[in-house]
PDB file of C-alpha atoms in Angstrom:
ATOM      1  CA  VAL D1244    -165.314  49.109 -76.326  1.00 51.00           C
ATOM      2  CA  LEU D1245    -163.616  50.631 -79.330  1.00 59.00           C
ATOM      3  CA  GLN D1246    -161.142  53.439 -78.771  1.00 59.00           C
ATOM      4  CA  ASN D1247    -162.976  55.640 -81.292  1.00 64.00           C
ATOM      5  CA  ASP D1248    -166.291  55.081 -79.553  1.00 69.00           C
ATOM      6  CA  ILE D1249    -165.393  56.917 -76.331  1.00 67.00           C
ATOM      7  CA  ASP D1250    -166.247  60.503 -75.461  1.00 70.00           C
ATOM      8  CA  LEU D1251    -162.772  61.774 -74.573  1.00 66.00           C
ATOM      9  CA  LEU D1252    -163.986  64.787 -72.621  1.00 70.00           C
ATOM     10  CA  ASN D1253    -166.426  62.777 -70.512  1.00 70.00           C
ATOM     11  CA  PRO D1254    -164.990  59.272 -70.225  1.00 66.00           C
ATOM     12  CA  PRO D1255    -166.994  56.682 -68.307  1.00 69.00           C
ATOM     13  CA  ALA D1256    -165.917  56.265 -64.699  1.00 73.00           C
ATOM     14  CA  GLU D1257    -165.198  52.532 -64.919  1.00 73.00           C
ATOM     15  CA  LEU D1258    -162.923  53.141 -67.884  1.00 72.00           C
ATOM     16  CA  GLU D1259    -160.968  55.799 -65.995  1.00 62.00           C
ATOM     17  CA  LYS D1260    -160.532  53.448 -63.040  1.00 67.00           C
ATOM     18  CA  LYS D1261    -158.871  50.861 -65.275  1.00 69.00           C
ATOM     19  CA  LYS D1262    -156.315  53.328 -66.615  1.00 70.00           C
ATOM     20  CA  HIS D1263    -153.004  54.023 -64.947  1.00 70.00           C
ATOM     21  CA  LYS D1264    -153.267  56.827 -62.411  1.00 68.00           C
ATOM     22  CA  LEU D1265    -151.042  59.184 -64.436  1.00 66.00           C
ATOM     23  CA  LYS D1266    -152.759  58.527 -67.779  1.00 71.00           C
ATOM     24  CA  ARG D1267    -156.220  59.607 -66.651  1.00 65.00           C
ATOM     25  CA  LEU D1268    -157.854  62.825 -67.775  1.00 64.00           C
ATOM     26  CA  VAL D1269    -157.634  64.077 -64.188  1.00 66.00           C
ATOM     27  CA  GLN D1270    -154.619  62.575 -62.483  1.00 64.00           C
ATOM     28  CA  SER D1271    -155.764  61.116 -59.199  1.00 62.00           C
ATOM     29  CA  PRO D1272    -154.393  58.368 -56.984  1.00 65.00           C
ATOM     30  CA  ASN D1273    -156.112  54.997 -56.701  1.00 63.00           C
ATOM     31  CA  SER D1274    -156.216  55.363 -52.950  1.00 66.00           C
ATOM     32  CA  PHE D1275    -155.834  58.072 -50.367  1.00 64.00           C
ATOM     33  CA  PHE D1276    -154.564  58.353 -46.833  1.00 67.00           C
ATOM     34  CA  MET D1277    -157.079  58.782 -44.070  1.00 71.00           C
ATOM     35  CA  VAL D1278    -155.974  61.247 -41.427  1.00 75.00           C
ATOM     36  CA  VAL D1279    -157.071  59.746 -38.141  1.00 74.00           C
ATOM     37  CA  ASN D1280    -157.068  62.086 -35.196  1.00 71.00           C
ATOM     38  CA  LEU D1281    -157.862  60.416 -31.887  1.00 71.00           C
ATOM     39  CA  PRO D1282    -157.365  62.984 -29.113  1.00 73.00           C
ATOM     40  CA  PHE D1283    -157.930  60.460 -26.307  1.00 70.00           C
ATOM     41  CA  LEU D1284    -154.888  58.452 -27.441  1.00 61.00           C
ATOM     42  CA  ALA D1285    -152.481  61.406 -27.195  1.00 57.00           C
ATOM     43  CA  PHE D1286    -149.950  60.925 -24.414  1.00 56.00           C
TER      44      PHE D1286
END
């Protein structure tokens, strides 16, 4: 894919995934933390 051939306002999702997390149009982490709340394990 040529750099000039990309719609910069609506980049394809697979292209955004390849970029570094801080260089994306919308800065988002590659992963996220799941908050697990298990009330029956509370002591």
